[in-house]
Tab-separated table of C-alpha atoms in Angstrom:
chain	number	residue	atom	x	y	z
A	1	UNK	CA	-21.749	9.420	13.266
A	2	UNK	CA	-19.355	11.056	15.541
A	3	UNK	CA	-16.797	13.500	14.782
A	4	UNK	CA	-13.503	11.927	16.471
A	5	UNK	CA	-11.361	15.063	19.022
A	6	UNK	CA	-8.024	15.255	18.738
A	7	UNK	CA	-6.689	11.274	19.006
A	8	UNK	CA	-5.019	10.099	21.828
A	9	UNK	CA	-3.121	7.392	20.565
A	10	UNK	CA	-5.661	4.379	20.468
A	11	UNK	CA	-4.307	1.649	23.058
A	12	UNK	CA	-6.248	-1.293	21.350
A	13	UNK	CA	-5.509	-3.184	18.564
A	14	UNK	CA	-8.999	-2.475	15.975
A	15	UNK	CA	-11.715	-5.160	17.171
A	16	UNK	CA	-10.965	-7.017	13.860
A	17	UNK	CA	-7.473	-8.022	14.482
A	18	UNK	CA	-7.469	-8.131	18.651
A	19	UNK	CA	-6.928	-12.175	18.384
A	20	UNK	CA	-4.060	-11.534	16.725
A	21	UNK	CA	-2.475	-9.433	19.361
A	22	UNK	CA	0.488	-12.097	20.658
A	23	UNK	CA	1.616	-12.457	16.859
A	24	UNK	CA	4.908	-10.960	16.607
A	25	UNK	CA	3.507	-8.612	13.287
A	26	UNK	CA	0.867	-7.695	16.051
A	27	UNK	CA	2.767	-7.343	18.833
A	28	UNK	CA	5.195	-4.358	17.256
A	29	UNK	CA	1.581	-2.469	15.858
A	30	UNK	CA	0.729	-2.267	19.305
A	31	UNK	CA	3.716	-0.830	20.103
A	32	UNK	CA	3.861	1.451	17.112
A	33	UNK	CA	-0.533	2.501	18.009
A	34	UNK	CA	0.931	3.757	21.873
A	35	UNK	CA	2.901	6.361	20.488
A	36	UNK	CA	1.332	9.829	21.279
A	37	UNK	CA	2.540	11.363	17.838
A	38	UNK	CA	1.147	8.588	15.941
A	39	UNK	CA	-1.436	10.607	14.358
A	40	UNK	CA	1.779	12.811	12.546
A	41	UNK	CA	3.322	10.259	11.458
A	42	UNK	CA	-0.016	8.887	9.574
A	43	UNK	CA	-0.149	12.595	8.344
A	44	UNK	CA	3.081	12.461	6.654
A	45	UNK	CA	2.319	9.341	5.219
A	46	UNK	CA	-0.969	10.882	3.662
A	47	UNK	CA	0.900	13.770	2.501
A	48	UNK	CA	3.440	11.271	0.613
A	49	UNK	CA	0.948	9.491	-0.979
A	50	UNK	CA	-1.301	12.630	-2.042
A	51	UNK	CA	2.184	14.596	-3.639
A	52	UNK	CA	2.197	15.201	-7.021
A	53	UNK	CA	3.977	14.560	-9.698
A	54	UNK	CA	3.320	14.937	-13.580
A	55	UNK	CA	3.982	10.632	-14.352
A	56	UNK	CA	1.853	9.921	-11.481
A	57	UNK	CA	-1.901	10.509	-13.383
A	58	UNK	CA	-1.206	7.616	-15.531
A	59	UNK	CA	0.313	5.106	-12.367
A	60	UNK	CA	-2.392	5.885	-10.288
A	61	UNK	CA	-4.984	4.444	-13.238
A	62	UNK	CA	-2.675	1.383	-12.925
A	63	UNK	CA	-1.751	0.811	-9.814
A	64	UNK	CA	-4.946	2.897	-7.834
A	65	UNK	CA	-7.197	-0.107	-7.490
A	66	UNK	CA	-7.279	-3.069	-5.654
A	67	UNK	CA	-7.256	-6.121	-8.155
A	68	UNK	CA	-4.386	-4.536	-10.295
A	69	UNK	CA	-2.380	-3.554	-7.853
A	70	UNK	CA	-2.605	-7.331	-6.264
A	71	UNK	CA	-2.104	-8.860	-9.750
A	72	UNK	CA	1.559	-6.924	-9.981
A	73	UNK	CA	1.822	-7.782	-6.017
A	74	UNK	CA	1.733	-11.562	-7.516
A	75	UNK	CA	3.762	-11.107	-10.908
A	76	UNK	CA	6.615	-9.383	-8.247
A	77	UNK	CA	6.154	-12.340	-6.082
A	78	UNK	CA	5.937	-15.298	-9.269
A	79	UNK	CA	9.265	-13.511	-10.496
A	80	UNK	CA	11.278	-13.588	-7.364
A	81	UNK	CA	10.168	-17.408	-6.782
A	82	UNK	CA	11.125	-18.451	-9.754
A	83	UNK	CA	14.009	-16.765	-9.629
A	84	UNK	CA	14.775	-18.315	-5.893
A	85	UNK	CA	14.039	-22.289	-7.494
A	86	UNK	CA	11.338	-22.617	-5.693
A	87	UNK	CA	8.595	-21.862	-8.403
A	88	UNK	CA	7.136	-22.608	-12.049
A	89	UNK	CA	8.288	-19.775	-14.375
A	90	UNK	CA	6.591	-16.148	-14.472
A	91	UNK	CA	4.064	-16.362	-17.578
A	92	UNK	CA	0.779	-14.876	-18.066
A	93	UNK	CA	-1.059	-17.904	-17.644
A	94	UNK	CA	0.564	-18.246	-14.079
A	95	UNK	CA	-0.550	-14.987	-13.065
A	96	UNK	CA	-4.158	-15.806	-14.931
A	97	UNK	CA	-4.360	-18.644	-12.314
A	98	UNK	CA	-4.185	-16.514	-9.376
A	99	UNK	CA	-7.828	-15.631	-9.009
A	100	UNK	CA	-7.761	-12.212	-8.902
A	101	UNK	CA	-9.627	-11.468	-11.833
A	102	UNK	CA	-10.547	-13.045	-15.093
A	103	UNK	CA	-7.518	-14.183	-17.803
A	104	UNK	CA	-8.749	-11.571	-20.087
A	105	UNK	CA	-8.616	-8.562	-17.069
A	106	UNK	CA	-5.291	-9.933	-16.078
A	107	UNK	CA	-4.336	-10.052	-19.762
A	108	UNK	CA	-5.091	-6.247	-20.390
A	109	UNK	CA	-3.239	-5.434	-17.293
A	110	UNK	CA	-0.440	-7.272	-18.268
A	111	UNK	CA	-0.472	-5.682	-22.144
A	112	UNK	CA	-1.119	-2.044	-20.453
A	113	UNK	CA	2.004	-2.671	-18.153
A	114	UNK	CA	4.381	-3.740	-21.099
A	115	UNK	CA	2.990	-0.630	-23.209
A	116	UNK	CA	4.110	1.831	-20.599
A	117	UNK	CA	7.241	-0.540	-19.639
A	118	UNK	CA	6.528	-1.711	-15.989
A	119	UNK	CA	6.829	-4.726	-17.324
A	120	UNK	CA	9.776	-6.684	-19.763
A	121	UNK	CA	8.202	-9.938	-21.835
A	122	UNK	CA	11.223	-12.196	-21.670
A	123	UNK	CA	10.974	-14.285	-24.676
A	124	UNK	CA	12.797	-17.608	-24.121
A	125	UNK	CA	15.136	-18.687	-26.872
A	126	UNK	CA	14.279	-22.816	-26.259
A	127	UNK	CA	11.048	-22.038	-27.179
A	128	UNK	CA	9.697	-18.702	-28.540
A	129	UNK	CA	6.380	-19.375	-27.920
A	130	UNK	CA	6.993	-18.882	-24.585
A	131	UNK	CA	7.472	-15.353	-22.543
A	132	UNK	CA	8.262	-14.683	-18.763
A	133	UNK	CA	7.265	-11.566	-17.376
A	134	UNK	CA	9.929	-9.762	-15.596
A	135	UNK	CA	9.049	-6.505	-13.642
A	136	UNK	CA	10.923	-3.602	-13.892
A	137	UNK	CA	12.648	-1.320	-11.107
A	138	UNK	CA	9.935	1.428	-12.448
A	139	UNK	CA	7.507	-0.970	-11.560
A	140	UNK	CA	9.287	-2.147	-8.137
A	141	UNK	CA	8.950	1.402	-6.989
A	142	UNK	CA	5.583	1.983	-8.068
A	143	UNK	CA	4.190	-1.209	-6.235
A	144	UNK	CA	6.749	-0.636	-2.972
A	145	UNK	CA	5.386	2.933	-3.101
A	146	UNK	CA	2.653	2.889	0.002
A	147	UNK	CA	4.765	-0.229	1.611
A	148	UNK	CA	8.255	1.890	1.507
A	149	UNK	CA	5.714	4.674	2.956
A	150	UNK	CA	4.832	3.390	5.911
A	151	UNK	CA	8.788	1.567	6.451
A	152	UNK	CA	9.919	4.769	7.271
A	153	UNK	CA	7.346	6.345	9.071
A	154	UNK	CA	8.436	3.077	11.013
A	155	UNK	CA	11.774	4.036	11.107
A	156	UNK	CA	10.729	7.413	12.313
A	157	UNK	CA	9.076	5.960	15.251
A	158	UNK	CA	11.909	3.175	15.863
A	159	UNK	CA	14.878	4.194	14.400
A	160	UNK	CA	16.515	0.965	12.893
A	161	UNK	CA	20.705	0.378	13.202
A	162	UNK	CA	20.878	1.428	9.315
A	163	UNK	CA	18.231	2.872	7.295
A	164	UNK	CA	15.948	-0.244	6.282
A	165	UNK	CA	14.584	1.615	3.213
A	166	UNK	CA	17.435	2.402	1.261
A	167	UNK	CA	18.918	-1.009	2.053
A	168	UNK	CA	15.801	-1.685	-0.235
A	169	UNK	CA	15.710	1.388	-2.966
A	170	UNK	CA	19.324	0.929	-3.722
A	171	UNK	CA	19.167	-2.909	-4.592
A	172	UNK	CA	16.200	-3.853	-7.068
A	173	UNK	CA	16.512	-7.632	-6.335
A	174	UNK	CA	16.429	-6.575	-2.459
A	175	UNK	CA	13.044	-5.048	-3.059
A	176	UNK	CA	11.523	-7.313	-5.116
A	177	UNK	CA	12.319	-10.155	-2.424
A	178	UNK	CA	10.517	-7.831	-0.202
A	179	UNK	CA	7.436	-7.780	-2.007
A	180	UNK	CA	7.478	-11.401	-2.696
A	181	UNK	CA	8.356	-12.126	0.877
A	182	UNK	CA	5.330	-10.047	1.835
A	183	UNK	CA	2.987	-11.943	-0.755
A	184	UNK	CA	4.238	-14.944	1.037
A	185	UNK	CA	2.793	-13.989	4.187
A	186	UNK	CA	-0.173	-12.460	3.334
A	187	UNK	CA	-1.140	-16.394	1.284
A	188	UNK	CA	-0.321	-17.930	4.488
A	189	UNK	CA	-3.189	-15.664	7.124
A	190	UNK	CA	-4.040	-12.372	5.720
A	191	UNK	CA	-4.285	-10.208	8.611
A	192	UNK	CA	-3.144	-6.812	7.494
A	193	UNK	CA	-5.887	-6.261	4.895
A	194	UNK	CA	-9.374	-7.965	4.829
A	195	UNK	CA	-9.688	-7.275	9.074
A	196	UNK	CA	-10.156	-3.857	7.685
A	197	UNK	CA	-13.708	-3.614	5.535
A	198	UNK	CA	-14.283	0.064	4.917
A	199	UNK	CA	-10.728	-0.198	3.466
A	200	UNK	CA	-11.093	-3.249	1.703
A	201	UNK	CA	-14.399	-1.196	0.389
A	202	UNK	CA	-12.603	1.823	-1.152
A	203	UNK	CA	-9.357	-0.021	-2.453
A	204	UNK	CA	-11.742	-2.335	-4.555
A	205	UNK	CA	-12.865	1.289	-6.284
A	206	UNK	CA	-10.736	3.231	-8.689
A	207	UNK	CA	-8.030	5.482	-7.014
A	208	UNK	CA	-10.547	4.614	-3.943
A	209	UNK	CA	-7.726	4.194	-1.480
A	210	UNK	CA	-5.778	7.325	-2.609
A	211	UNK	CA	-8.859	9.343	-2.169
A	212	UNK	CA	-9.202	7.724	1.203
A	213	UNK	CA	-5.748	8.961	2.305
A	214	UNK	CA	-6.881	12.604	1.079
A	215	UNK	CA	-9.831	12.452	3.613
A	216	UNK	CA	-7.536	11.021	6.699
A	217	UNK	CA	-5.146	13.310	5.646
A	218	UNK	CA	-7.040	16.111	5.946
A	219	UNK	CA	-8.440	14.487	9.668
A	220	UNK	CA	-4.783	15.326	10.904
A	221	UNK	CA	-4.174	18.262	9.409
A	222	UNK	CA	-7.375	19.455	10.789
A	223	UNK	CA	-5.612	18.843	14.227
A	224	UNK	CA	-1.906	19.497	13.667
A	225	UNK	CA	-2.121	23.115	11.920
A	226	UNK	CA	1.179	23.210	10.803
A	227	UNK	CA	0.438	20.994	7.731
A	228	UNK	CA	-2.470	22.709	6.365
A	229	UNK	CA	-4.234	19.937	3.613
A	230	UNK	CA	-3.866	22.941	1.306
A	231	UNK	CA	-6.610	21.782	-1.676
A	232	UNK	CA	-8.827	20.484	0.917
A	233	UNK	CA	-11.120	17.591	-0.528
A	234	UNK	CA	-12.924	19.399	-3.239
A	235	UNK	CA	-13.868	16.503	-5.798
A	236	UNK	CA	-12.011	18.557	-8.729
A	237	UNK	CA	-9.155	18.663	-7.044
A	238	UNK	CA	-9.091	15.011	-6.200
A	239	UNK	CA	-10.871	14.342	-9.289
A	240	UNK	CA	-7.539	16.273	-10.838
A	241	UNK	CA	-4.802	14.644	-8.809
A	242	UNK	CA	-5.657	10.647	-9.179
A	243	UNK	CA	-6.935	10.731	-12.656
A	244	UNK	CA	-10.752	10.035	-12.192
A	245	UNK	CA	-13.852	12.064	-12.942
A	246	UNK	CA	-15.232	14.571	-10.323
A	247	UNK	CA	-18.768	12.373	-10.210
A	248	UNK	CA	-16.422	9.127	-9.234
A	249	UNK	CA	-15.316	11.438	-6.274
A	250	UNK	CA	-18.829	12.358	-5.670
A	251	UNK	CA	-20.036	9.086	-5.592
A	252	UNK	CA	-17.378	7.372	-3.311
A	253	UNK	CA	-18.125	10.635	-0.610
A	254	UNK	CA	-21.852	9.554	-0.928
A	255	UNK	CA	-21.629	6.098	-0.235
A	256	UNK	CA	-19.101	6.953	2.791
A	257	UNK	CA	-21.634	9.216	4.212
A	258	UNK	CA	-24.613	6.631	3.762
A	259	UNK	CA	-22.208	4.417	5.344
A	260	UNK	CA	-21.566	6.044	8.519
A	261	UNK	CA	-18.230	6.535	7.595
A	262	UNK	CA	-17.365	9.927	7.269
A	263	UNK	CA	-19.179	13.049	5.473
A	264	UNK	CA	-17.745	16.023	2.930
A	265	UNK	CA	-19.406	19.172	2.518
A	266	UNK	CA	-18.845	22.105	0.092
A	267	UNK	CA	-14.606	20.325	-0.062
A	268	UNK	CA	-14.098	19.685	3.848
A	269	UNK	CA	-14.302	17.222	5.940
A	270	UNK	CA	-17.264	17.736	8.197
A	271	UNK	CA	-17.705	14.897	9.894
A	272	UNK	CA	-15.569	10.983	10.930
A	273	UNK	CA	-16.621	8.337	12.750
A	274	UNK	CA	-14.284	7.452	15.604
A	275	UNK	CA	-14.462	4.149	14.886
A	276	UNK	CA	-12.810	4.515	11.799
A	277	UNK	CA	-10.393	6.576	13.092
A	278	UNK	CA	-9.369	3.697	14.876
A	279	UNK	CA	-9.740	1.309	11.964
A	280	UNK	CA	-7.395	3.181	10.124
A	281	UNK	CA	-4.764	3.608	12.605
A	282	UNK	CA	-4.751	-0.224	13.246
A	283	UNK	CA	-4.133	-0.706	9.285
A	284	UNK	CA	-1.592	1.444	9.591
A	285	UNK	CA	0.638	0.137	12.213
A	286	UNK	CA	-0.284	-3.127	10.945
A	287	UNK	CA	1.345	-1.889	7.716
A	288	UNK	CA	4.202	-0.730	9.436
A	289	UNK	CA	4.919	-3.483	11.506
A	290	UNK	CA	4.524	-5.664	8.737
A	291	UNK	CA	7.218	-4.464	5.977
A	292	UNK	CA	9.062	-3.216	9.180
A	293	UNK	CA	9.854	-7.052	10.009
A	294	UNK	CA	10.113	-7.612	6.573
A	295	UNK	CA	12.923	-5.067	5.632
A	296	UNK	CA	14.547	-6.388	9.080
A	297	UNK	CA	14.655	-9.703	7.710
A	298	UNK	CA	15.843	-8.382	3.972
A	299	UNK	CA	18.432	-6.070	5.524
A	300	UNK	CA	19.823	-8.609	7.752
A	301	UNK	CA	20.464	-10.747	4.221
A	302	UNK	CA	22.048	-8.205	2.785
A	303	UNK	CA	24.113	-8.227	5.657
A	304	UNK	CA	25.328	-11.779	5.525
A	305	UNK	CA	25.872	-11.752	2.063
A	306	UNK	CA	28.206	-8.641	2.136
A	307	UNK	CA	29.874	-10.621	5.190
A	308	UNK	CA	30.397	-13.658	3.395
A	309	UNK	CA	32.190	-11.101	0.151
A	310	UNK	CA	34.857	-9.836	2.377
């Protein structure tokens, strides 16, 4: 394991997504990883998705692990093509279908979202055995919430003509086409998420991605003082802030230093692999680039439309 200096920014692509490099997705990451201040921006994404707020305990049990936060990715997406024509209507036997996770996992998701009212059952009036699951703006947000992140750390780097993100927050149907749009591409060649394995690893675990942004996080602010990571990584804290037990902490900081990943002693980060330093910067312009062209694409609609109203 090495511990990683200060980061230049990294001027290659992560060796898992390099044959992707002339894809126009690809082609604005790279130009998003030159950036010397890259490592701030990443920062200031960690400290977004770290903040607290009193609601958030409960969405980060949701939302804080990988198969339910893909199954609302998909009800978002089932919604918005449906509601486009182009696709059978949103029911729970749809979204059962998708592979994710078993019908009776999905089905507990789905009963958990329309307890805390992410989600509306529609009950059709030709036949009221049947019910379409509409999301709500609440749940929108809470599924837009790391892609909205990185859109304007995006727009910090590359300031856009109008601000891309609250072309999005202000219109709900804007957003959810954004989330379907991105579901769309990620069916047709995922290359924003599995290229990455030790994140694939900790998203599959409970709040394991959050947790993961505490440790990177605290990587920057190690190097740019003026953000200190003020609770540093102590598993109570963490434990505290994304709603899981102290031991689940303890156990995901074990199997990251058995890994070779990265190492936390006595609520610090000790020790990160370079590699992964790199690996996570990729992901992250990845991300970046990807809703970036995205909300371009949205925005530009939006555009037209308002065009076409005058």
């Amino acid at each position: 394991m090495n511990s990683s200096p200060a980061p230049l920014a990294c001027k290659e692509l992560y060796h898992t997504v390099r044959q992707y490099g002339q894809r126009p997705l690809w082609r604005l990451a790279t130009e998003f990883l030159q950036r010397e201040e890259l490592g701030r921006h990443i920062l200031r994404y960690c400290v977004e998705m770290n903040r607290e707020r009193s609601p958030r305990k409960t969405s980060n049990k949701i939302f804080g692990q990988q198969f339910r936060y893909m199954i609302c990715f998909n009800l978002i997406s089932n919604y918005m093509s449906w509601q486009r024509g182009d696709g059978e209507p949103p029911t729970l036997k749809m979204l059962q279908e998708t592979g994710f996770a078993s019908p009776r996992h999905v089905a507990d998701l789905i009963a958990l979202l329309r307890d805390s009212n992410h989600v509306i059952a529609q009950r059709q009036t030709t036949d009221r055995r049947l019910i379409y699951l509409i999301p709500s703006p609440k749940l929108l947000l809470e599924v837009a919430r790391s892609p909205l992140s990185f859109l304007k750390i995006s727009e910090d780097i590359k300031p856009a003509d109008r601000s891309l993100a609250n072309v999005l927050v202000k219109n709900p149907d804007f957003l959810a086409l954004w989330i379907g749009r991105s579901d769309e591409e990620f069916k047709k060649l995922d290359t924003v998420f599995q290229p990455f394995a030790n994140i694939v690893q900790f998203s599959t675990r409970d709040a394991g991605y959050l947790i993961l942004t505490a440790v990177i996080g605290s990587y920057y602010s190690n190097i740019y003082h003026e953000e200190p990571w003020e609770t540093g990584l102590a598993p109570e804290n963490l434990a505290r802030r994304f709603g899981v037990s102290r031991q689940h902490v303890r156990n995901l900081f074990s199997e990251a230093r058995e890994s070779g990943v990265f190492a936390v002693n006595r609520g610090q980060l000790s020790d990160i692999n370079a590699a992964f330093v790199s690996e996570f910067e990729t992901w992250s312009v990845g991300q970046m680039a990807h809703y970036r062209l995205l909300a371009e694409e949205i925005a530009n609609l939006a555009a037209a439309g308002a065009t076409s109203e005058a």
